[in-house]
XYZ file of N, CA and C in Angstrom:
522
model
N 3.982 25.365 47.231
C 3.178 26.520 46.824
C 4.097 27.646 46.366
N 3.716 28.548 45.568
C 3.912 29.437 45.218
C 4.935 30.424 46.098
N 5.744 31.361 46.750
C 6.414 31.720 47.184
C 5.115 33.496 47.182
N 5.027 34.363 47.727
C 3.706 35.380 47.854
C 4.820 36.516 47.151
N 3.861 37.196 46.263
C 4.601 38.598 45.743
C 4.204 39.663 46.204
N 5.333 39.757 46.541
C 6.252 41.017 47.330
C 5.554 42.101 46.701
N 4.894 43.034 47.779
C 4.347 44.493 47.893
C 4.519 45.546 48.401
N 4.683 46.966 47.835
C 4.821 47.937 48.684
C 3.910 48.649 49.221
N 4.038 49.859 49.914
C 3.463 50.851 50.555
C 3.904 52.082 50.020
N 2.502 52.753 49.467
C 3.047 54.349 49.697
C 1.787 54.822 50.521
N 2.507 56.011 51.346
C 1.274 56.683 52.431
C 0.496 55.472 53.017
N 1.471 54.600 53.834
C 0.403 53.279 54.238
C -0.203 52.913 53.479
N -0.671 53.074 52.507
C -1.635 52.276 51.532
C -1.068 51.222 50.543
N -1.641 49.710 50.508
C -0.845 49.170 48.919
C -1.759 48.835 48.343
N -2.110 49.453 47.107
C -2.640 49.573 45.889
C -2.628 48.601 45.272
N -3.418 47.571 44.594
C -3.164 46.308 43.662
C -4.222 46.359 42.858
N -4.059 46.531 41.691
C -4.317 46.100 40.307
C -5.711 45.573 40.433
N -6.956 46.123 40.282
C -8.203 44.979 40.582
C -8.316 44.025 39.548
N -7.738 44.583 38.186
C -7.525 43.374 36.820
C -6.496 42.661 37.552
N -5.709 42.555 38.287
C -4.534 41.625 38.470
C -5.059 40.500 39.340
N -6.156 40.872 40.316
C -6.773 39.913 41.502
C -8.214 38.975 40.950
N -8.779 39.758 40.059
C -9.983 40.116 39.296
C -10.252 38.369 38.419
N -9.554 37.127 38.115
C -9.688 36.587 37.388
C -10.258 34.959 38.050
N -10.928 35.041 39.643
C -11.186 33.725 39.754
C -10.513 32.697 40.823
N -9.238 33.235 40.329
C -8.007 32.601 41.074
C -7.210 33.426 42.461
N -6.800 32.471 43.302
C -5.845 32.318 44.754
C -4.873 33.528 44.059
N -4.954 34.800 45.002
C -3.688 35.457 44.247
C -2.343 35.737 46.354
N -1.580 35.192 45.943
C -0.834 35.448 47.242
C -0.059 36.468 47.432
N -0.045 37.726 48.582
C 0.837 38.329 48.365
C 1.952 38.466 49.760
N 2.259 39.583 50.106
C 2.948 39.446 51.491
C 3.764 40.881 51.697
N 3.768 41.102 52.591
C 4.124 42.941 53.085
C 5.251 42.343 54.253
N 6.278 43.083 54.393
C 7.501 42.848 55.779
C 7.033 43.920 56.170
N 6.687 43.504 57.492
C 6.447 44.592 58.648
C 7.501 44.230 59.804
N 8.439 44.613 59.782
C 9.613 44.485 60.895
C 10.124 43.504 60.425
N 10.556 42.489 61.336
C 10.832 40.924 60.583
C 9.986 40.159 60.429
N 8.843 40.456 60.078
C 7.841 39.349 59.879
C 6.841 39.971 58.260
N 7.191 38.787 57.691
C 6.512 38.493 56.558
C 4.677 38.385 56.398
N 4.120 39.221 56.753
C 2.658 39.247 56.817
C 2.090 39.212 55.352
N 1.710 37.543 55.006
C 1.130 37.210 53.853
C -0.391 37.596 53.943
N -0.636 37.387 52.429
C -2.436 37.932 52.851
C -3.353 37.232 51.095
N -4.309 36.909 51.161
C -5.026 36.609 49.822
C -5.610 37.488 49.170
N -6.192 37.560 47.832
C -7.184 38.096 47.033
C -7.720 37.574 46.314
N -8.677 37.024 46.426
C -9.646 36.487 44.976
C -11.016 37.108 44.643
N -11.409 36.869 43.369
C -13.263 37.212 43.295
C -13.795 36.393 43.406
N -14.654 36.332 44.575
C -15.979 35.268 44.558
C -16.897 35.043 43.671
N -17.471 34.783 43.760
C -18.236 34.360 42.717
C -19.729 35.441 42.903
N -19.540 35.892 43.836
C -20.649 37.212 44.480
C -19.735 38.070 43.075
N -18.956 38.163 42.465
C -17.834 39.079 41.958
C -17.321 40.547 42.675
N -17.722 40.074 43.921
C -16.624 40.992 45.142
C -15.328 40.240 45.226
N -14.452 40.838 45.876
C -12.799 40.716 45.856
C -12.938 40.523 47.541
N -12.533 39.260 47.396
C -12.277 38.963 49.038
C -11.094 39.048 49.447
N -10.495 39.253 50.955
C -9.076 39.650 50.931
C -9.449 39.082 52.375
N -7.502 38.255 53.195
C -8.248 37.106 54.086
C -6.163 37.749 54.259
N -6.216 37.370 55.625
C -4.863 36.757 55.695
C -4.263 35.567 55.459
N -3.332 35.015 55.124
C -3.004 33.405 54.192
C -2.878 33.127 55.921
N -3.599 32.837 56.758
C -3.649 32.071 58.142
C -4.733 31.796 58.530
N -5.218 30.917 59.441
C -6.525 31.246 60.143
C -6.060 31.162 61.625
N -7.169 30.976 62.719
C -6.975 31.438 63.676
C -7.422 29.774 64.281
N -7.431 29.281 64.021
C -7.197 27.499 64.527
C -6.082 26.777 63.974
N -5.787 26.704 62.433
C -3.986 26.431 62.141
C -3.120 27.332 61.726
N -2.901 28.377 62.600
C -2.071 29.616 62.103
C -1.347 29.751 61.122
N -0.356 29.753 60.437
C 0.120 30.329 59.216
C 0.241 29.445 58.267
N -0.077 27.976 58.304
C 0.525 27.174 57.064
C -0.190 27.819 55.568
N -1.309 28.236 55.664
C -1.863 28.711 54.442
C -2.659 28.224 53.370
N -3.309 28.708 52.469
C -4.263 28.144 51.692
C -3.783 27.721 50.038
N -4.231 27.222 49.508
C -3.988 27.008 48.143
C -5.382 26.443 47.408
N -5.481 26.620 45.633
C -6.608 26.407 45.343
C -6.892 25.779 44.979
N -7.744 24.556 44.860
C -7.978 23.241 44.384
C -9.083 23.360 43.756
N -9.885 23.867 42.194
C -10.700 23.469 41.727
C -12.009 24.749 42.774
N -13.123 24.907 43.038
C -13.870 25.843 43.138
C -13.592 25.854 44.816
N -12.667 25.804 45.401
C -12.725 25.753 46.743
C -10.774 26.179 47.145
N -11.262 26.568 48.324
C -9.837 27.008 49.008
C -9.442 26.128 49.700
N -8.265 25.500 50.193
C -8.066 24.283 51.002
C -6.728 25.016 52.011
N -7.134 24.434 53.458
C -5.900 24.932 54.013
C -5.030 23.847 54.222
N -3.343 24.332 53.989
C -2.879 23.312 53.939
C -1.935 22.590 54.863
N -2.788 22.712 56.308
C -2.406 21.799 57.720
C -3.507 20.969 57.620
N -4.602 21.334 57.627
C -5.625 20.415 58.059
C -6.606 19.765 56.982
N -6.317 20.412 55.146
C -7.059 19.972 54.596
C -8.458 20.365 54.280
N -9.146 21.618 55.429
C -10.559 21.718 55.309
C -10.750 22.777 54.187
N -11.666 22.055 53.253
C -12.152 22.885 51.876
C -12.959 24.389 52.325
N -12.395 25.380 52.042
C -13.074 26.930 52.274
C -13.903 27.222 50.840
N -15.201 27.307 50.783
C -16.022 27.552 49.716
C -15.789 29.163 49.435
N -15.235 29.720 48.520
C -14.411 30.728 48.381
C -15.740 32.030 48.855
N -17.035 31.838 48.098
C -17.809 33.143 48.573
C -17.429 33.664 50.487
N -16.877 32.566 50.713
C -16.554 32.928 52.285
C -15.345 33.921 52.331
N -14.757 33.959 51.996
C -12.992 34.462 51.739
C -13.942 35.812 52.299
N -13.364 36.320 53.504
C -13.190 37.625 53.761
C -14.178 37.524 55.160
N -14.587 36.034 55.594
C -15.403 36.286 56.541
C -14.523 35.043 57.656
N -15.115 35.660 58.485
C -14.510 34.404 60.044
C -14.851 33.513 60.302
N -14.368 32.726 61.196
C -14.910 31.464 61.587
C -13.946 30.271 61.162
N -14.032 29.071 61.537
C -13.787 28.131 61.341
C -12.424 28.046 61.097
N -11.781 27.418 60.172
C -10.731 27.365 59.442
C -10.758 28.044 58.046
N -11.504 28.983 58.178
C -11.494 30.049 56.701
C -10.394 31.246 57.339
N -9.751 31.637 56.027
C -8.532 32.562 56.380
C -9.230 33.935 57.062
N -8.456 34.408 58.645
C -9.074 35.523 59.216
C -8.801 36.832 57.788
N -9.962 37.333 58.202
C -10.416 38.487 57.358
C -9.391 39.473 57.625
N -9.156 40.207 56.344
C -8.958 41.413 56.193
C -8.937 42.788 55.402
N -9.285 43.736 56.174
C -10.497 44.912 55.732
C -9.761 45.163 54.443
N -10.607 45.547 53.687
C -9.734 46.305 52.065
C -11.142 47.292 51.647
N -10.657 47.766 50.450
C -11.669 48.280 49.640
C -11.262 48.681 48.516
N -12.342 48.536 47.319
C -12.101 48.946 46.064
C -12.275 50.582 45.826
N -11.106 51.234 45.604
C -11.179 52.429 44.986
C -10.900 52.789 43.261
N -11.550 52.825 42.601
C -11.648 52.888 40.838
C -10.896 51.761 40.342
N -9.976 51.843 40.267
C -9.406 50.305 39.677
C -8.147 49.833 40.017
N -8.295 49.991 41.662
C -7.327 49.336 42.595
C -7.948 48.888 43.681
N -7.580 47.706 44.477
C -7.648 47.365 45.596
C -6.852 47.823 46.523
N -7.384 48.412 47.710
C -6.656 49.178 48.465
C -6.501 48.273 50.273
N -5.359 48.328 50.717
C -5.556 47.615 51.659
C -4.665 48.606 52.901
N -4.760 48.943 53.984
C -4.195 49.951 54.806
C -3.567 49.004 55.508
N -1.730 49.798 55.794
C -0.738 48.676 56.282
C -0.864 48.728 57.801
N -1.966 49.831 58.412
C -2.449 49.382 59.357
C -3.226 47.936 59.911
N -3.973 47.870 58.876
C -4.952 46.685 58.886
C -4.187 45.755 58.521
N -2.802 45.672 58.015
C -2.161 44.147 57.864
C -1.485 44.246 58.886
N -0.856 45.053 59.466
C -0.172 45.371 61.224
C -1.067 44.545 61.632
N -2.230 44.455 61.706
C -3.177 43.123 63.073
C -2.946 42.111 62.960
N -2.238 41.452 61.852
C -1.877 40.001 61.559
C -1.067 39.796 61.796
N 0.033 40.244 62.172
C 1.777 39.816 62.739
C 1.935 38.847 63.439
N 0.873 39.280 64.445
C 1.273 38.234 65.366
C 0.866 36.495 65.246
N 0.048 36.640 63.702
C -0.602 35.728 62.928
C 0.453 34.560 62.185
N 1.656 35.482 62.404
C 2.791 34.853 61.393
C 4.210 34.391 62.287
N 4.001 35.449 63.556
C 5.114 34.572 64.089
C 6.634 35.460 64.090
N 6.742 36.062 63.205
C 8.220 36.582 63.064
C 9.109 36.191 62.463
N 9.082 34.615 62.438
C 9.833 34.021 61.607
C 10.272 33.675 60.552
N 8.956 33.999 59.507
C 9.059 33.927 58.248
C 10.043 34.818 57.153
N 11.231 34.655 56.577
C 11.808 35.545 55.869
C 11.462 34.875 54.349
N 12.013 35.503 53.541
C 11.875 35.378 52.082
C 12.915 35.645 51.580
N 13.785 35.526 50.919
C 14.622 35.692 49.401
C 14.256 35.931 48.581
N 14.869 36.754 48.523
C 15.211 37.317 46.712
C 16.022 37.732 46.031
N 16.208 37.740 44.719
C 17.260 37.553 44.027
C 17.723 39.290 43.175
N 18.587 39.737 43.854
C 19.038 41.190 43.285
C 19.158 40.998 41.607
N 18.538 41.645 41.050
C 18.592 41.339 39.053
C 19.398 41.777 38.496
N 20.339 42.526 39.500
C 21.691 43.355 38.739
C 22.930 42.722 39.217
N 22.736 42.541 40.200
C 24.556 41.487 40.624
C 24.051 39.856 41.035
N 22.553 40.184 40.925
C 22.439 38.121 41.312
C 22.301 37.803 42.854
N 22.825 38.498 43.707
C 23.403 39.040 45.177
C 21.931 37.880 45.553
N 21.935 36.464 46.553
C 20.775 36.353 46.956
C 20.522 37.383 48.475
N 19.321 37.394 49.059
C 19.727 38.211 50.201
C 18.036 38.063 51.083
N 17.943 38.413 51.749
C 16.076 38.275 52.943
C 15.641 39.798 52.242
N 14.647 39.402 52.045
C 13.713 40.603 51.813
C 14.273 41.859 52.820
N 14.286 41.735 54.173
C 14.785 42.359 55.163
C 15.502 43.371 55.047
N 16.492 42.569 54.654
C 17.827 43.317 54.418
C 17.986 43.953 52.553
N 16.903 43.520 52.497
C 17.055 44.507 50.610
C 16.839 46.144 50.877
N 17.583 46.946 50.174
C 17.248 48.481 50.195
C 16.253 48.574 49.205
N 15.615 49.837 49.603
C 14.110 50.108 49.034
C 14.259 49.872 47.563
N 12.653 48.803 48.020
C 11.867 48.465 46.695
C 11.812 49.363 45.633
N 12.044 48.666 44.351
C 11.580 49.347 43.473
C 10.205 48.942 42.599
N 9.339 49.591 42.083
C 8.470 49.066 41.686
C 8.482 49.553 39.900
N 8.368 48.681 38.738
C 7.979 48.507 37.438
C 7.090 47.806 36.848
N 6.139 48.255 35.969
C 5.300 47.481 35.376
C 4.469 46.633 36.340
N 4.211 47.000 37.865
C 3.249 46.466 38.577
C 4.143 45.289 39.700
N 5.523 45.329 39.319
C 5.935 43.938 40.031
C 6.866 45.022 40.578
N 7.398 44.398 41.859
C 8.101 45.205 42.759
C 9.655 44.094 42.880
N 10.571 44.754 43.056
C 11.937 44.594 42.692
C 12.800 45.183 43.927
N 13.988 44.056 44.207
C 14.628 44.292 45.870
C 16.484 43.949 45.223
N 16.411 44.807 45.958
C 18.175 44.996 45.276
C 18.840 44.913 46.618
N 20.223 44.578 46.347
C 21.281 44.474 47.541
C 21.177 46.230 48.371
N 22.281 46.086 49.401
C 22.316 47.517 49.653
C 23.621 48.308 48.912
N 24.016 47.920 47.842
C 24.947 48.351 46.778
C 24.418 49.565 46.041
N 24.853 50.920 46.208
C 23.634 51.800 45.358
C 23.908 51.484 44.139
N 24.745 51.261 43.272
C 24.674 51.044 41.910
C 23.857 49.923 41.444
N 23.163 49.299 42.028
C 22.401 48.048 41.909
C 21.016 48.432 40.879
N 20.522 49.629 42.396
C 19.307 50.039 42.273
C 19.184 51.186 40.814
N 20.031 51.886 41.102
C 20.499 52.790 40.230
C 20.668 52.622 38.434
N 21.329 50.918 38.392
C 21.152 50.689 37.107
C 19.725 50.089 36.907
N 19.000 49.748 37.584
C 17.617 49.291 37.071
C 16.507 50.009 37.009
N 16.799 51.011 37.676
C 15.918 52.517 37.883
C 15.988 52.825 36.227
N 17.485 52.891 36.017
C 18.188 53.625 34.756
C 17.466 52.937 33.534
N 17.372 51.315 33.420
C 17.159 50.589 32.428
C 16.332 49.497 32.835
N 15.446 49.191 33.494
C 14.298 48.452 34.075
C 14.411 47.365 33.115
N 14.049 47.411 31.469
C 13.370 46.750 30.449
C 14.368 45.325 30.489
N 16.022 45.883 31.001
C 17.436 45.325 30.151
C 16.813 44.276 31.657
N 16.445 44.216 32.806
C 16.536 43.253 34.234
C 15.650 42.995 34.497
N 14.066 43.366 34.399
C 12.612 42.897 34.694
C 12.472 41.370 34.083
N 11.880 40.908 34.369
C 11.442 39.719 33.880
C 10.228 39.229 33.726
């Protein structure tokens, strides 16, 4: 599966694109709250509300969902999630989590992804790849995100890293 894109926070809040979630499809993302990688979903149901779920449930904890054709499938146990569900409990559908649409963002409070931690374990780190020296490194240990054109960007702790992509974004985005 897919590897979840990396999101920030400003004022606790992370803001996402409702055209970016808006098209049908499994969108994965994931917030570091201490050392733990707290992934989370977004899709539109077919109600054309925006459901938002943590990528876990609360019978096979973190392995996560992926999308197969009009249904969500988790992928320890296999059981098909009929997507109008996405955002509700029970079963092996991903535990819910609260959001709301404000004008033309989805808003999700990093309070309300704080309740899932313990959903994930701690263990989960991520990599990523600094776009100015190549540097691989854990999300963790990257100095503050930068965000362009909607995608968010993790640099070594080298200040000239950050500094030249701040400077020239267009020359390292991808």
């Amino acid at each position: 599966i897919d590897p979840p894109t990396l999101v920030r926070a400003e004022n606790g809040l992370i803001k996402l694109a409702v055209a970016d979630v808006n098209d049908g499809h499994l969108h994965r993302f994931g917030y570091q709250i201490g050392g733990t990688l707290v992934r989370f979903l977004a899709l539109k149901t077919e109600r054309g509300s925006i459901g938002t779920a943590f990528d876990a449930c609360q019978i096979c904890g973190d392995y996560g969902y992926v999308q197969e054709g009009g249904n969500i499938v988790c992928l320890n146990c296999a059981a098909d999630i009929h997507i109008p569900t996405i955002g509700q409990g029970g079963g092996c559908n991903p535990i819910p989590l609260a959001s709301r649409v404000e004008g033309e963002h989805l808003v999700i409070a990093v309070g309300d992804l704080a309740k899932g931690v313990a959903s994930f374990g701690g263990s989960e780190t991520i990599e990523v790849t600094d776009l100015v020296c190549g540097m691989k490194l854990d999300v963790a240990d990257a100095s503050e995100p930068v965000t362009y054109q909607g995608q968010t960007y993790y640099f070594c702790k080298m200040p000239n890293c950050a500094a030249a992509f701040k400077q020239h974004p267009e020359k390292y985005a991808r």
